[in-house]
CSV table of C-alpha atoms in Angstrom, one decimal:
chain,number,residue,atom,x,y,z
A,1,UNK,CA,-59.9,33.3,-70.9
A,2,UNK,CA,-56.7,32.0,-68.7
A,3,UNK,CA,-53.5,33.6,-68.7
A,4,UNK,CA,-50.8,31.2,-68.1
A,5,UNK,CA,-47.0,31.5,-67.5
A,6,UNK,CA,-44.4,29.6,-68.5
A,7,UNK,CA,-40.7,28.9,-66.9
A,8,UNK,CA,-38.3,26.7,-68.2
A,9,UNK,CA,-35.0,26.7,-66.8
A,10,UNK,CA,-34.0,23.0,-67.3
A,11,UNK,CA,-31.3,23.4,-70.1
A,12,UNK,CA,-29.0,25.5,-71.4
A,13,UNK,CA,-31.6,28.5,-71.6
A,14,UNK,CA,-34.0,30.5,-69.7
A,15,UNK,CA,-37.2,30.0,-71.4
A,16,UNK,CA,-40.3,32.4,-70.0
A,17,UNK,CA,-43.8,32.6,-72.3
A,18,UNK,CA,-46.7,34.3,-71.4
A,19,UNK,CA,-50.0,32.5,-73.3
A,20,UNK,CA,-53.9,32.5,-72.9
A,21,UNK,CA,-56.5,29.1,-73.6
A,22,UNK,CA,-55.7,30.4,-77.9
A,23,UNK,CA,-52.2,30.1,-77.6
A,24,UNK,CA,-49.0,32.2,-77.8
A,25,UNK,CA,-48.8,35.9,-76.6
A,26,UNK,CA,-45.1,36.7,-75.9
A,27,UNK,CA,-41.9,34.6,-75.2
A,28,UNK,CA,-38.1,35.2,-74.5
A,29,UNK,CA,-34.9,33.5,-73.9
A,30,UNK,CA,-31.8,34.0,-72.5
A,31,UNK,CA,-28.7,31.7,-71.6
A,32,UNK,CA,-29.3,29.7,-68.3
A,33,UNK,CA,-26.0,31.2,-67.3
A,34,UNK,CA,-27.7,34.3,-66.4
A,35,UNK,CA,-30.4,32.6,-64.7
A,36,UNK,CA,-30.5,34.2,-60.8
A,37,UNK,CA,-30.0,37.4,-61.7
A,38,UNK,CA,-32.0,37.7,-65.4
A,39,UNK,CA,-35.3,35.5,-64.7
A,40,UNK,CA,-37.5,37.8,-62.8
A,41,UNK,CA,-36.3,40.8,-65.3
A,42,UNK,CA,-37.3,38.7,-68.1
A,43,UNK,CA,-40.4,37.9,-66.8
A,44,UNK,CA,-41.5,41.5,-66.1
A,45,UNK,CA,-40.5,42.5,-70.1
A,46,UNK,CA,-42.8,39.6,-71.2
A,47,UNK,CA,-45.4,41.0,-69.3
A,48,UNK,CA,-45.2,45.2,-69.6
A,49,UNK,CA,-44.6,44.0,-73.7
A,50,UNK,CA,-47.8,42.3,-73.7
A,51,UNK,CA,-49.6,44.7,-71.0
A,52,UNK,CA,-50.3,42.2,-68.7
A,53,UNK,CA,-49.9,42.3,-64.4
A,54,UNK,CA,-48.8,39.4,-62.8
A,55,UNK,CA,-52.0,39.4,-61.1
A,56,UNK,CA,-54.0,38.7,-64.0
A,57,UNK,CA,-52.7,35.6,-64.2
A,58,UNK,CA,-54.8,32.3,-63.7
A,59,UNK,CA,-51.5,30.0,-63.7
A,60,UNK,CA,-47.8,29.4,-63.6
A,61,UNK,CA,-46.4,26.4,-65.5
A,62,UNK,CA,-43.5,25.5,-64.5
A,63,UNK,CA,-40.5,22.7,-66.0
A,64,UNK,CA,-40.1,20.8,-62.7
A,65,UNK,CA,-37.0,18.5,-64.2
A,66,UNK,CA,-35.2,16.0,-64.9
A,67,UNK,CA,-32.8,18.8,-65.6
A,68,UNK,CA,-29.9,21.4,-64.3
A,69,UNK,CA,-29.7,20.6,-60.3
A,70,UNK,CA,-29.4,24.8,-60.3
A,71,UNK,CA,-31.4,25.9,-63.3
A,72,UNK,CA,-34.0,23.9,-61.7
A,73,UNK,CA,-33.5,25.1,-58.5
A,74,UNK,CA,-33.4,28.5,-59.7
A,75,UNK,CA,-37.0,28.6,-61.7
A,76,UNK,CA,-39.0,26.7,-59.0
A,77,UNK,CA,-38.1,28.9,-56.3
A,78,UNK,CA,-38.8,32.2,-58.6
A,79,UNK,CA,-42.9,30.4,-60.3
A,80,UNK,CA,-43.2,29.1,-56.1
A,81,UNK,CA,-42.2,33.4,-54.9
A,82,UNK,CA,-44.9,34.4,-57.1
A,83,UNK,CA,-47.9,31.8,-56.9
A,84,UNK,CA,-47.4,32.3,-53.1
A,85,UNK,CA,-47.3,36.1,-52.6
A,86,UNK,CA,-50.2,36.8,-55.2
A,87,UNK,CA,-51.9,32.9,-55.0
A,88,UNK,CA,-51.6,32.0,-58.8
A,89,UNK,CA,-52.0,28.3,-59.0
A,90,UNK,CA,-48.7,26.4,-60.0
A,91,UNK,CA,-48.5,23.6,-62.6
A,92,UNK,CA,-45.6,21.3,-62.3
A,93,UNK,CA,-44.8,19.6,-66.1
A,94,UNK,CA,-42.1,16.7,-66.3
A,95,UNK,CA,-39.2,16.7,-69.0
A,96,UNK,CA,-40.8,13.1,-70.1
A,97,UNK,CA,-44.4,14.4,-70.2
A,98,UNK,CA,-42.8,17.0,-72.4
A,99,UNK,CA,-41.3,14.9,-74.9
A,100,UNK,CA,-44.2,12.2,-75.1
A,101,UNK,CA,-46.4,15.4,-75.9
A,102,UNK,CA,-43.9,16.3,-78.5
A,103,UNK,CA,-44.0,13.0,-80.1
A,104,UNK,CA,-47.5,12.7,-80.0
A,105,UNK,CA,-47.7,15.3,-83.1
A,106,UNK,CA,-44.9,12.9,-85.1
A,107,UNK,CA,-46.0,9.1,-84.2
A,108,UNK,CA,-49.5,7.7,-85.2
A,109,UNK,CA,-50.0,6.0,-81.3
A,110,UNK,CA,-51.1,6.4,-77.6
A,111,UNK,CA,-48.5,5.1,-75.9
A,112,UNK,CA,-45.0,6.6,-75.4
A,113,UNK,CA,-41.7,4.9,-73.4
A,114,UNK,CA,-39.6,7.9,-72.7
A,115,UNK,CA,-35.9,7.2,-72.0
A,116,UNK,CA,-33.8,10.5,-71.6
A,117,UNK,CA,-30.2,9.9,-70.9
A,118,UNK,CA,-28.8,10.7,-67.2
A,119,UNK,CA,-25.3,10.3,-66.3
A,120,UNK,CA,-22.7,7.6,-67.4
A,121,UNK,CA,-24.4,4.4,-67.2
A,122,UNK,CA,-28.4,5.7,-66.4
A,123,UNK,CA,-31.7,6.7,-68.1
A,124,UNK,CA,-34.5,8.0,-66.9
A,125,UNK,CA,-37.8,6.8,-67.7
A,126,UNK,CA,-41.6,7.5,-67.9
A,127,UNK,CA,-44.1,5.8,-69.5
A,128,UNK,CA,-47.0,8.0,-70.7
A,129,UNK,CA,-50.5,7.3,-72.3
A,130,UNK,CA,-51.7,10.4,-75.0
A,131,UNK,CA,-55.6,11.5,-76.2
A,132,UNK,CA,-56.3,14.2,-77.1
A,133,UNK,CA,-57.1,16.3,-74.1
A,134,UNK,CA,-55.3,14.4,-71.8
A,135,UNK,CA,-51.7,12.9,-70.7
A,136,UNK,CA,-50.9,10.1,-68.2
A,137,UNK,CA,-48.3,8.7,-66.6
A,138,UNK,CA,-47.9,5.1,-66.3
A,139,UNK,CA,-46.8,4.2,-63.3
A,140,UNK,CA,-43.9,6.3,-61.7
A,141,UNK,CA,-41.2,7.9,-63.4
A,142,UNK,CA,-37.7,6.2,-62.5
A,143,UNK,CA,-33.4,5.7,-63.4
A,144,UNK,CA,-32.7,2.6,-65.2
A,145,UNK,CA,-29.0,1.8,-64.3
A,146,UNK,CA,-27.5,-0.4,-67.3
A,147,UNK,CA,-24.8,-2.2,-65.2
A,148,UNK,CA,-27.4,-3.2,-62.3
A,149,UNK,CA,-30.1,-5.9,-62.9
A,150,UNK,CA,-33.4,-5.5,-64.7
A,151,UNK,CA,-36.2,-4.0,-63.8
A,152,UNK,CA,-39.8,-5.2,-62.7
A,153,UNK,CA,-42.5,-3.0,-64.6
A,154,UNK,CA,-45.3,-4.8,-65.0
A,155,UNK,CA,-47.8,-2.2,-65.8
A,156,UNK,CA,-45.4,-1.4,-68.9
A,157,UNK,CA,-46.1,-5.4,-70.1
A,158,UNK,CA,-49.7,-4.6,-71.2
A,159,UNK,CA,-49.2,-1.9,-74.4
A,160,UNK,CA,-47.6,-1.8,-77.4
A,161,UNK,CA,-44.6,1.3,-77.1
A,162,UNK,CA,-43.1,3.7,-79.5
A,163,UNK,CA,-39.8,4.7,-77.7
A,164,UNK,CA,-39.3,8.6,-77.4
A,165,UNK,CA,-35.6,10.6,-76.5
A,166,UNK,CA,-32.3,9.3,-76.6
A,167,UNK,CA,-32.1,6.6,-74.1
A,168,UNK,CA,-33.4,4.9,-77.5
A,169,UNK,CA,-29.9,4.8,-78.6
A,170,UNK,CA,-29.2,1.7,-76.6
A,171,UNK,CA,-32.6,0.2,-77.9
A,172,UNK,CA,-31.4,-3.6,-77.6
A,173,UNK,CA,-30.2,-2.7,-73.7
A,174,UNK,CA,-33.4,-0.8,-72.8
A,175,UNK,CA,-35.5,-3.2,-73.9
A,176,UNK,CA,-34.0,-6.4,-72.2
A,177,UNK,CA,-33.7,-4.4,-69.4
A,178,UNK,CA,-37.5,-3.6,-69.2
A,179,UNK,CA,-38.9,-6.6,-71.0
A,180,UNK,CA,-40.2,-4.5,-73.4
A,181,UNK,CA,-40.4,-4.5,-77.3
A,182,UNK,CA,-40.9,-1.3,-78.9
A,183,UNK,CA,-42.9,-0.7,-82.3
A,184,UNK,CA,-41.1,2.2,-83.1
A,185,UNK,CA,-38.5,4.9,-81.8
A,186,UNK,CA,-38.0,9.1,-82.3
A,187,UNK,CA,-34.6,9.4,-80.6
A,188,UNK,CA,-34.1,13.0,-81.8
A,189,UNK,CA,-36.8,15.0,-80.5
A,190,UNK,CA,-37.3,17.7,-78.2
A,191,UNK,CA,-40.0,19.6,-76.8
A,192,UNK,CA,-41.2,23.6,-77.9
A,193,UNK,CA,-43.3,26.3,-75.8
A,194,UNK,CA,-46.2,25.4,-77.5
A,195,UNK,CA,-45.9,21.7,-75.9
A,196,UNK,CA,-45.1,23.5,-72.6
A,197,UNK,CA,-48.4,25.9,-72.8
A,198,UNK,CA,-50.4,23.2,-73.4
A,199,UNK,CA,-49.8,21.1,-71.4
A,200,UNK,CA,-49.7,23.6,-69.0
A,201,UNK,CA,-53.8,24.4,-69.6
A,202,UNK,CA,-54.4,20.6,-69.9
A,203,UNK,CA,-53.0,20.0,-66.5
A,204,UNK,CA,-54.4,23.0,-64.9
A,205,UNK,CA,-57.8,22.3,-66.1
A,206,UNK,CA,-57.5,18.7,-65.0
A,207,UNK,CA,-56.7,20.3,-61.4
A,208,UNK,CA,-53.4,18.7,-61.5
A,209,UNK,CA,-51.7,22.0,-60.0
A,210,UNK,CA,-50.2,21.2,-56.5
A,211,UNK,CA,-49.4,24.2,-54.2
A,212,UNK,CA,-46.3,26.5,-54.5
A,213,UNK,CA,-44.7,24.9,-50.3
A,214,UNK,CA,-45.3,20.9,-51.9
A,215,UNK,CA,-43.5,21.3,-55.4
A,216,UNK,CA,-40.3,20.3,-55.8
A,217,UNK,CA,-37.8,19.8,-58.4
A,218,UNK,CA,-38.4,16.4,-60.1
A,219,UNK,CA,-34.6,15.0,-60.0
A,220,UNK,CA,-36.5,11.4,-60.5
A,221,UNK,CA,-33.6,10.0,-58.9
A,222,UNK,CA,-34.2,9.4,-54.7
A,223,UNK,CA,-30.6,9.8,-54.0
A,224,UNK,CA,-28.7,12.7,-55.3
A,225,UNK,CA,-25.0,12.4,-56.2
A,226,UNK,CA,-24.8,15.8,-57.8
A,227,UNK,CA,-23.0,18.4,-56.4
């Protein structure tokens, strides 16, 4: 039975899990202020709480972003440290595959537009297909800029959406912007462990993992103005 374990240090806590293939074993949070020096500690209580080594793990799952440039920064580097120096496999889940997991427990559909709200005038967005074993993205994940022109996504022409997050505040914008119409939207919504763990095992069955020298934070964005 696989041992996975979880990091998320996207937000405005430090969120560490340790699960197996039947679910939750142990988790524990802390503020994301506390990050650097607090992550590894937290992770070594999970694991001497529940008896477990760090080598009997069979994967890492890690919350790659959109999120805190630092948090984010700060949580790769630690789940990357320890897949390379005792070769656990590392999982790399999206903020948006998150939340279109999430709302696939609420919303009767398969198809979920995720628009998460950036800075000023931006969202991002990812457009992701849900069965029940399985999550896809659409196309790529990208910023939608409300001042600049609109944007050319075909592949989203061909299903019928329920918007996700709270980009769908600005529902009129978003979908003249995209050239979409949306069937129905979940604007407060947010993502648990449980949605982390498994999508965590999905993706690691599905051989999605990527190694711990090619992942990278997913900032969506390909220019940076963050400091």
């Amino acid at each position: 039975m696989d041992q996975i374990l979880t990091i998320d240090t996207s937000g405005s806590f430090i969120r560490v899990a340790l699960a197996n293939t039947r679910g939750l074993i142990s988790h524990k949070s802390i503020p994301s202020k506390q990050a650097s020096k607090k992550i590894l500690v937290l992770i070594d209580e999970i694991l001497r709480d529940s008896k477990f080594s760090l080598r009997e793990l069979d994967c890492i799952g890690i919350v790659t972003g959109p999120g805190s440039f630092t948090g984010l920064r700060v949580g790769i580097g630690v789940a990357q440290g320890l897949s390379m120096a005792l070769q656990i496999p590392l999982v790399g889940i999206s903020i948006l595959e998150l939340l279109a997991k999430a709302a696939s427990k609420l919303v009767d559909s398969d198809h979920f537009l995720v628009a998460l709200e950036a800075r000023e005038s931006e969202v991002y967005i990812g457009a992701y297909k849900v069965s029940l074993h399985s999550i896809d993205l659409i196309g790529n994940e990208f910023v939608l800029n409300f001042i600049e022109g609109s944007i050319a996504a075909p592949e989203l022409y061909l299903s019928k959406w329920v918007g996700v997050g709270n980009g769908w505040k600005h529902k009129r914008e978003l979908e003249n912007k995209l050239g979409v119409s949306v069937e129905d939207v979940v604007i407060d919504i947010d993502y648990n462990t449980e949605d982390l763990i498994e999508l965590s095992c999905q993706n690691k069955k599905e051989d999605k993992g990527e190694s711990s020298g090619i992942l990278l934070p997913n900032y969506v964005k390909e220019e940076l103005d963050y400091s």
